[in-house]
CSV table of C-alpha atoms in Angstrom, one decimal:
chain,number,residue,atom,x,y,z
Y,162,MET,CA,-41.8,30.5,31.1
Y,163,GLY,CA,-38.3,29.3,32.4
Y,164,LEU,CA,-39.2,26.1,31.1
Y,165,PHE,CA,-39.7,27.3,27.8
Y,166,LYS,CA,-36.6,29.3,27.8
Y,167,LYS,CA,-34.6,26.2,28.5
Y,168,ASN,CA,-36.0,24.0,25.9
Y,169,PHE,CA,-35.7,26.8,23.5
Y,170,PHE,CA,-31.9,27.5,24.3
Y,171,THR,CA,-31.5,23.6,24.2
Y,172,ILE,CA,-33.0,23.4,20.8
Y,173,PHE,CA,-30.7,26.6,19.6
Y,174,LEU,CA,-27.7,24.8,20.8
Y,175,ILE,CA,-28.3,21.6,18.6
Y,176,ALA,CA,-29.4,23.6,15.7
Y,177,LEU,CA,-26.0,25.6,15.9
Y,178,LEU,CA,-23.8,22.4,16.2
Y,179,LEU,CA,-25.5,20.8,13.7
Y,180,SER,CA,-24.8,23.6,11.4
Y,181,MET,CA,-21.3,23.9,12.2
Y,182,THR,CA,-20.7,20.1,11.5
Y,183,ALA,CA,-22.4,20.5,8.1
Y,184,CYS,CA,-20.2,23.5,7.3
Y,185,GLY,CA,-16.9,21.7,8.5
Y,186,SER,CA,-18.0,18.8,6.6
Y,187,LYS,CA,-18.5,21.0,3.4
Y,188,SER,CA,-15.2,22.7,4.1
Y,189,SER,CA,-13.4,19.3,4.6
Y,190,GLU,CA,-14.8,18.0,1.1
Y,191,ASN,CA,-13.8,21.3,-0.5
Y,192,THR,CA,-10.1,20.8,0.7
Y,193,ALA,CA,-10.0,17.4,-0.4
Y,194,SER,CA,-11.3,18.2,-3.9
Y,195,SER,CA,-9.0,20.8,-4.3
Y,196,SER,CA,-5.9,18.8,-3.2
Y,197,SER,CA,-7.3,15.8,-5.7
Y,198,SER,CA,-7.6,18.4,-8.3
Y,199,GLY,CA,-3.9,20.0,-7.7
Y,200,SER,CA,-2.4,16.6,-7.8
Y,201,ASN,CA,-4.0,16.1,-11.4
Y,202,ASP,CA,-2.3,19.3,-12.7
Y,203,ILE,CA,1.1,19.2,-14.5
Y,204,GLN,CA,3.9,20.5,-12.0
Y,205,GLU,CA,5.8,23.5,-13.1
Y,206,LEU,CA,9.5,22.4,-13.2
Y,207,THR,CA,12.5,23.7,-14.3
Y,208,ILE,CA,14.8,20.6,-15.2
Y,209,LYS,CA,18.6,20.5,-15.6
Y,210,LEU,CA,20.6,18.1,-17.9
Y,211,ALA,CA,24.1,18.4,-18.1
Y,212,HIS,CA,26.4,16.3,-20.3
Y,213,GLU,CA,30.2,16.3,-21.3
Y,214,VAL,CA,30.2,16.2,-25.2
Y,215,ALA,CA,29.7,18.6,-27.9
Y,216,GLU,CA,26.3,19.7,-29.6
Y,217,ASN,CA,27.1,17.7,-32.8
Y,218,THR,CA,26.9,14.6,-31.1
Y,219,SER,CA,23.9,11.6,-30.7
Y,220,GLN,CA,23.9,12.4,-27.0
Y,221,HIS,CA,23.2,15.9,-27.5
Y,222,THR,CA,20.7,15.1,-30.1
Y,223,GLY,CA,18.8,12.9,-27.7
Y,224,SER,CA,19.0,15.5,-25.1
Y,225,MET,CA,17.5,18.0,-27.3
Y,226,ALA,CA,14.5,15.6,-28.2
Y,227,PHE,CA,13.8,14.9,-24.5
Y,228,LYS,CA,13.7,18.6,-23.9
Y,229,GLU,CA,11.7,19.4,-26.9
Y,230,TYR,CA,9.1,16.7,-26.1
Y,231,ILE,CA,8.7,17.5,-22.5
Y,232,GLU,CA,8.4,21.2,-23.1
Y,233,LYS,CA,5.8,21.0,-25.8
Y,234,ALA,CA,3.7,18.2,-24.1
Y,235,SER,CA,3.6,20.2,-20.7
Y,236,GLU,CA,2.6,23.2,-22.8
Y,237,GLY,CA,5.6,24.8,-21.5
Y,238,LYS,CA,4.9,24.3,-17.7
Y,239,ILE,CA,7.9,21.9,-17.4
Y,240,LYS,CA,11.2,23.9,-18.9
Y,241,VAL,CA,14.1,21.5,-19.6
Y,242,GLN,CA,17.7,23.4,-19.7
Y,243,VAL,CA,20.4,21.4,-21.5
Y,244,TYR,CA,24.3,22.0,-20.6
Y,245,PRO,CA,26.7,20.4,-23.1
Y,246,ASN,CA,30.5,20.4,-23.3
Y,247,GLY,CA,30.7,20.4,-19.6
Y,248,GLN,CA,29.5,23.9,-19.4
Y,249,LEU,CA,27.9,23.4,-16.0
Y,250,PHE,CA,29.7,20.5,-14.5
Y,251,GLY,CA,32.9,18.4,-15.7
Y,252,ASP,CA,32.5,14.6,-16.0
Y,253,LYS,CA,34.3,14.2,-12.6
Y,254,ASP,CA,31.5,16.1,-11.0
Y,255,VAL,CA,28.3,15.4,-12.9
Y,256,HIS,CA,27.8,12.2,-11.1
Y,257,GLN,CA,27.9,13.7,-7.6
Y,258,GLN,CA,25.8,16.6,-8.7
Y,259,LEU,CA,23.0,14.2,-10.1
Y,260,ILE,CA,23.0,12.6,-6.8
Y,261,ALA,CA,22.7,16.1,-4.9
Y,262,ASN,CA,19.9,17.0,-7.3
Y,263,ASN,CA,21.6,20.0,-8.5
Y,264,ILE,CA,21.0,18.5,-12.0
Y,265,GLN,CA,18.0,16.2,-12.5
Y,266,PHE,CA,19.4,14.2,-15.6
Y,267,THR,CA,22.5,13.4,-17.2
Y,268,GLN,CA,24.3,10.6,-19.2
Y,269,ILE,CA,27.6,8.5,-17.8
Y,270,ASP,CA,29.8,6.6,-19.7
Y,271,MET,CA,29.4,3.2,-18.5
Y,272,ALA,CA,33.4,2.5,-18.3
Y,273,LYS,CA,33.1,5.5,-15.5
Y,274,LEU,CA,30.8,3.5,-13.4
Y,275,VAL,CA,32.7,0.2,-13.1
Y,276,GLY,CA,33.8,1.2,-9.4
Y,277,ASN,CA,30.1,1.2,-8.5
Y,278,ASP,CA,29.2,-2.0,-10.1
Y,279,PRO,CA,31.9,-4.2,-12.1
Y,280,ARG,CA,29.3,-5.4,-14.6
Y,281,PHE,CA,29.4,-2.0,-16.3
Y,282,ASN,CA,32.9,-3.1,-17.7
Y,283,ILE,CA,30.7,-5.1,-20.4
Y,284,PRO,CA,31.1,-2.5,-23.0
Y,285,SER,CA,34.7,-2.6,-22.7
Y,286,LEU,CA,35.1,-6.3,-23.3
Y,287,PRO,CA,37.0,-6.8,-26.5
Y,288,PHE,CA,34.8,-7.5,-29.8
Y,289,LEU,CA,31.9,-8.7,-27.3
Y,290,PHE,CA,29.1,-7.1,-29.5
Y,291,LYS,CA,29.0,-6.9,-33.5
Y,292,GLY,CA,27.5,-3.2,-33.3
Y,293,ASP,CA,24.8,-1.0,-32.1
Y,294,ASP,CA,21.7,-3.1,-32.5
Y,295,GLU,CA,23.3,-6.0,-30.6
Y,296,ALA,CA,24.4,-3.8,-27.8
Y,297,ILE,CA,20.9,-2.2,-27.4
Y,298,LYS,CA,19.1,-5.6,-27.5
Y,299,PHE,CA,21.5,-6.7,-24.2
Y,300,TRP,CA,20.8,-3.5,-22.6
Y,301,ASP,CA,17.2,-3.5,-23.1
Y,302,SER,CA,16.9,-7.1,-21.8
Y,303,ASP,CA,16.2,-8.1,-18.2
Y,304,LYS,CA,19.8,-8.8,-17.8
Y,305,GLY,CA,20.9,-5.5,-19.2
Y,306,MET,CA,18.3,-3.5,-17.1
Y,307,GLU,CA,19.5,-5.4,-14.0
Y,308,ILE,CA,22.6,-3.5,-14.3
Y,309,ILE,CA,21.3,-0.1,-15.5
Y,310,GLN,CA,18.9,0.1,-12.4
Y,311,SER,CA,21.7,-1.2,-10.0
Y,312,LEU,CA,22.8,2.3,-8.7
Y,313,GLU,CA,19.2,3.0,-7.3
Y,314,LYS,CA,20.5,2.9,-3.7
Y,315,ASP,CA,22.8,5.6,-4.6
Y,316,GLY,CA,19.8,8.1,-5.3
Y,317,MET,CA,20.2,7.4,-9.2
Y,318,TYR,CA,17.6,6.1,-11.4
Y,319,GLY,CA,19.1,4.2,-14.3
Y,320,LEU,CA,16.6,5.1,-17.5
Y,321,ALA,CA,18.1,3.7,-20.6
Y,322,MET,CA,21.2,2.7,-22.4
Y,323,TRP,CA,22.1,5.4,-25.1
Y,324,PRO,CA,24.9,4.4,-27.6
Y,325,ASN,CA,27.9,6.2,-28.8
Y,326,GLY,CA,29.2,3.4,-31.0
Y,327,PRO,CA,32.1,1.4,-31.4
Y,328,LYS,CA,35.7,2.7,-30.5
Y,329,HIS,CA,38.7,3.3,-32.7
Y,330,LEU,CA,42.3,3.8,-31.8
Y,331,THR,CA,44.2,7.1,-32.6
Y,332,ASN,CA,47.7,8.1,-32.0
Y,333,ASP,CA,50.6,10.4,-33.2
Y,334,LYS,CA,53.3,8.1,-33.5
Y,335,ARG,CA,52.5,5.1,-36.1
Y,336,PRO,CA,49.9,3.2,-37.7
Y,337,ILE,CA,48.3,0.5,-35.4
Y,338,LYS,CA,48.0,-2.7,-37.6
Y,339,SER,CA,48.9,-5.3,-34.9
Y,340,PRO,CA,49.0,-5.6,-30.9
Y,341,LYS,CA,52.9,-5.1,-31.2
Y,342,ASP,CA,52.2,-1.8,-32.5
Y,343,LEU,CA,50.8,-0.7,-29.1
Y,344,LYS,CA,53.9,-1.4,-27.3
Y,345,GLY,CA,55.3,1.5,-25.5
Y,346,LEU,CA,52.7,4.0,-26.5
Y,347,LYS,CA,50.5,5.7,-23.4
Y,348,PHE,CA,46.7,6.0,-24.4
Y,349,ARG,CA,44.2,7.7,-22.5
Y,350,THR,CA,41.0,5.7,-21.2
Y,351,GLN,CA,37.7,6.9,-19.4
Y,352,GLY,CA,38.6,4.5,-16.8
Y,353,GLY,CA,37.9,0.8,-15.6
Y,354,GLN,CA,40.0,-2.3,-15.0
Y,355,VAL,CA,38.9,-4.0,-18.4
Y,356,LEU,CA,40.2,-0.9,-20.4
Y,357,GLU,CA,43.6,-1.0,-18.6
Y,358,LYS,CA,44.1,-4.6,-19.5
Y,359,LEU,CA,43.6,-4.1,-23.0
Y,360,PHE,CA,46.6,-1.7,-23.1
Y,361,SER,CA,48.7,-3.5,-20.6
Y,362,ALA,CA,48.2,-6.8,-22.4
Y,363,ALA,CA,49.8,-5.2,-25.5
Y,364,GLU,CA,52.5,-3.7,-23.5
Y,365,ALA,CA,50.9,-0.1,-23.7
Y,366,GLY,CA,50.3,2.2,-20.9
Y,367,SER,CA,47.0,3.8,-20.2
Y,368,VAL,CA,45.7,6.8,-18.1
Y,369,SER,CA,42.4,7.8,-17.0
Y,370,MET,CA,41.5,11.6,-17.6
Y,371,PRO,CA,38.4,13.7,-18.1
Y,372,PHE,CA,37.1,13.6,-21.7
Y,373,THR,CA,37.1,17.6,-21.5
Y,374,GLU,CA,40.6,17.6,-20.9
Y,375,LEU,CA,41.7,15.1,-23.5
Y,376,TYR,CA,42.4,17.4,-26.5
Y,377,THR,CA,45.0,19.5,-24.7
Y,378,ALA,CA,46.7,16.1,-23.3
Y,379,LEU,CA,46.9,15.1,-26.9
Y,380,GLN,CA,48.2,18.4,-28.1
Y,381,GLN,CA,50.8,18.6,-25.4
Y,382,GLY,CA,51.8,14.7,-25.7
Y,383,THR,CA,50.8,13.9,-22.1
Y,384,VAL,CA,49.4,10.8,-23.7
Y,385,ASP,CA,50.3,9.5,-27.4
Y,386,GLY,CA,46.6,8.4,-28.1
Y,387,GLN,CA,43.1,7.5,-27.1
Y,388,THR,CA,40.1,5.3,-28.2
Y,389,ASN,CA,36.9,6.7,-29.1
Y,390,THR,CA,34.0,6.8,-31.3
Y,391,PHE,CA,34.1,8.6,-34.9
Y,392,VAL,CA,31.6,11.3,-33.4
Y,393,ASN,CA,33.7,12.0,-30.6
Y,394,ILE,CA,37.0,12.0,-32.5
Y,395,GLU,CA,35.4,14.1,-35.1
Y,396,SER,CA,33.4,16.4,-33.2
Y,397,LYS,CA,36.3,17.3,-30.8
Y,398,ASN,CA,38.7,17.7,-33.9
Y,399,PHE,CA,41.2,15.2,-32.5
Y,400,ASP,CA,42.3,14.8,-36.1
Y,401,GLU,CA,44.2,17.9,-35.5
Y,402,VAL,CA,46.3,16.7,-32.9
Y,403,GLN,CA,46.4,12.9,-34.1
Y,404,LYS,CA,48.2,11.4,-37.1
Y,405,TYR,CA,46.7,7.8,-37.4
Y,406,LEU,CA,43.1,6.4,-36.8
Y,407,THR,CA,43.0,2.5,-36.7
Y,408,VAL,CA,39.4,1.4,-37.5
Y,409,SER,CA,39.5,-1.2,-34.8
Y,410,GLY,CA,36.1,-1.4,-32.9
Y,411,GLU,CA,37.8,-3.2,-30.0
Y,412,ALA,CA,35.1,-1.9,-27.7
Y,413,ARG,CA,32.4,0.4,-27.3
Y,414,VAL,CA,31.3,3.7,-25.6
Y,415,ASP,CA,27.9,3.2,-24.2
Y,416,LEU,CA,26.1,5.5,-21.6
Y,417,VAL,CA,23.4,5.2,-19.1
Y,418,PHE,CA,20.9,8.0,-18.9
Y,419,PHE,CA,20.1,8.7,-15.4
Y,420,ALA,CA,17.5,10.8,-13.4
Y,421,ASN,CA,17.8,11.9,-9.6
Y,422,LYS,CA,15.5,9.5,-7.8
Y,423,LYS,CA,14.4,12.0,-5.4
Y,424,PHE,CA,13.1,14.2,-8.5
Y,425,MET,CA,11.3,11.6,-10.2
Y,426,ASP,CA,9.7,10.3,-6.8
Y,427,ASP,CA,8.4,13.7,-6.1
Y,428,LEU,CA,6.5,13.8,-9.6
Y,429,ASN,CA,2.9,13.3,-9.6
Y,430,GLU,CA,1.2,10.9,-12.1
Y,431,PRO,CA,0.6,13.5,-15.1
Y,432,THR,CA,4.0,15.0,-14.9
Y,433,ARG,CA,5.6,11.4,-14.4
Y,434,LYS,CA,3.9,10.5,-17.6
Y,435,ILE,CA,5.3,13.4,-19.6
Y,436,ILE,CA,8.6,12.8,-18.2
Y,437,ASP,CA,8.7,9.1,-19.1
Y,438,GLU,CA,7.5,9.9,-22.4
Y,439,GLY,CA,10.3,12.4,-22.8
Y,440,ILE,CA,12.8,9.8,-21.7
Y,441,LYS,CA,11.4,7.5,-24.6
Y,442,ALA,CA,11.8,10.5,-27.2
Y,443,GLY,CA,15.3,11.1,-26.1
Y,444,THR,CA,16.5,7.6,-26.2
Y,445,GLU,CA,14.9,6.8,-29.8
Y,446,LYS,CA,16.5,10.0,-31.2
Y,447,ALA,CA,19.9,9.3,-29.4
Y,448,ARG,CA,20.1,5.6,-30.7
Y,449,GLN,CA,19.1,6.6,-34.3
Y,450,ALA,CA,21.7,9.5,-34.2
Y,451,SER,CA,24.4,7.2,-33.1
Y,452,LYS,CA,24.2,5.3,-36.0
Y,453,ASP,CA,23.8,8.2,-38.6
Y,454,MET,CA,26.5,10.5,-37.0
Y,455,ASN,CA,29.2,7.9,-36.6
Y,456,ILE,CA,28.6,7.3,-40.4
Y,457,GLU,CA,28.8,10.9,-41.1
Y,458,ALA,CA,31.7,11.5,-38.8
Y,459,ARG,CA,33.8,9.0,-40.5
Y,460,LYS,CA,33.0,10.7,-43.9
Y,461,LYS,CA,33.9,14.1,-42.4
Y,462,LEU,CA,37.4,12.7,-41.1
Y,463,GLU,CA,38.0,11.4,-44.5
Y,464,GLU,CA,37.1,14.5,-46.4
Y,465,ARG,CA,39.2,16.6,-44.0
Y,466,GLY,CA,42.3,14.3,-44.6
Y,467,GLU,CA,44.1,15.4,-41.6
Y,468,ILE,CA,44.5,12.0,-40.2
Y,469,GLU,CA,45.5,8.7,-41.8
Y,470,ILE,CA,42.8,6.2,-41.6
Y,471,TYR,CA,43.5,2.4,-41.5
Y,472,GLU,CA,40.8,-0.5,-41.1
Y,473,LEU,CA,42.0,-3.7,-39.7
Y,474,SER,CA,41.1,-7.0,-41.7
Y,475,ASN,CA,39.3,-9.9,-40.1
Y,476,GLU,CA,42.7,-11.6,-40.1
Y,477,GLU,CA,44.4,-8.7,-38.0
Y,478,LYS,CA,41.5,-8.6,-35.6
Y,479,GLU,CA,42.0,-12.1,-34.7
Y,480,GLU,CA,45.6,-11.3,-33.7
Y,481,PHE,CA,44.2,-8.8,-31.1
Y,482,ARG,CA,41.5,-11.3,-30.1
Y,483,LYS,CA,44.3,-14.0,-29.1
Y,484,VAL,CA,46.2,-11.3,-27.1
Y,485,TRP,CA,43.2,-10.2,-25.3
Y,486,SER,CA,41.4,-13.6,-24.9
Y,487,PRO,CA,42.8,-13.6,-21.3
Y,488,ILE,CA,40.7,-10.8,-20.4
Y,489,TYR,CA,37.7,-12.8,-20.5
Y,490,ASP,CA,39.1,-15.2,-18.3
Y,491,GLU,CA,40.0,-12.8,-15.5
Y,492,PHE,CA,36.8,-10.7,-15.6
Y,493,THR,CA,34.2,-13.4,-16.2
Y,494,PRO,CA,34.1,-14.2,-12.5
Y,495,ILE,CA,34.0,-10.5,-11.8
Y,496,ILE,CA,31.2,-9.5,-14.2
Y,497,GLY,CA,29.3,-12.6,-14.3
Y,498,GLU,CA,29.2,-15.4,-16.8
Y,499,GLU,CA,25.3,-15.0,-17.1
Y,500,TYR,CA,25.7,-11.4,-18.2
Y,501,ILE,CA,28.6,-12.2,-20.8
Y,502,GLU,CA,26.7,-15.1,-22.1
Y,503,ALA,CA,23.5,-13.0,-22.6
Y,504,ALA,CA,25.5,-10.3,-24.5
Y,505,LYS,CA,27.1,-12.9,-26.7
Y,506,GLN,CA,23.5,-14.4,-27.7
Y,507,THR,CA,22.5,-11.1,-29.2
Y,508,ASN,CA,25.3,-11.7,-31.9
Y,509,GLN,CA,23.4,-14.9,-33.0
């Protein structure tokens, strides 16, 4: 009888252990399955995108296309909050706020990034690109994307170039028809060594200041003029505080669409796919809107008649090229000849 009880107890223990092992295995399988299933779900997120310009700009139009695509494709699981006009952060702060992940997306003027990488001086080189198409072609190329993606080490993913267009000179003193007309005037710039040289080469002064402060600076005479795209001139009503506009196209305003690196790295695959498609949708819309809106903005400025508009002839542009040609000699070694040559190739 004692032997029977002993054998029975042993069998009972073995059966109990087998049962527990099976249950544990089943539980583990269920947990893994649940985790796997969760990783295939679209994450519920609230994304903040901040920029410094007005709603009636290509930058904002692209931002809204980005928002609309993502919210629709995620069926509302991902919400995108867009803050234009420096409402959330001024352009001095937006860079650091992106790195800190207080916002997840923004667009930054390349001229404001030259301290991080001097290759971002490329849009400021005088008369380098014929137009938007040529600039886009360069920035979409391997050489261009190499520059756009150069700030990953700082916690920023460079995603795409968003054009704002060619820049034109405005001031409240006199028409600008030749380099000598710039002499003695003070212009606001976005910043950057090349932009400073553009004005100093013509014996003009320059000062860097935030775009959000520019209207007041022009109104109060802190600066005599500025250089910007038709869209930025018209949308910010600079024609109210400037008398003369020269259609010069001497440089460009091009931006990089950035994302916070940690935010992007934390996305699962289906969520990342939606975000990536949203980036494409925003970029396509911004690029087309830049062309259309600059044409429309010029028309509005002409119709309002508040500012005298003068367009440089090819001969007059050649005068400026001669004055500014030493800039290429100085900055080619700094920027890199291979990048400048790649940019020039897009015009052929």
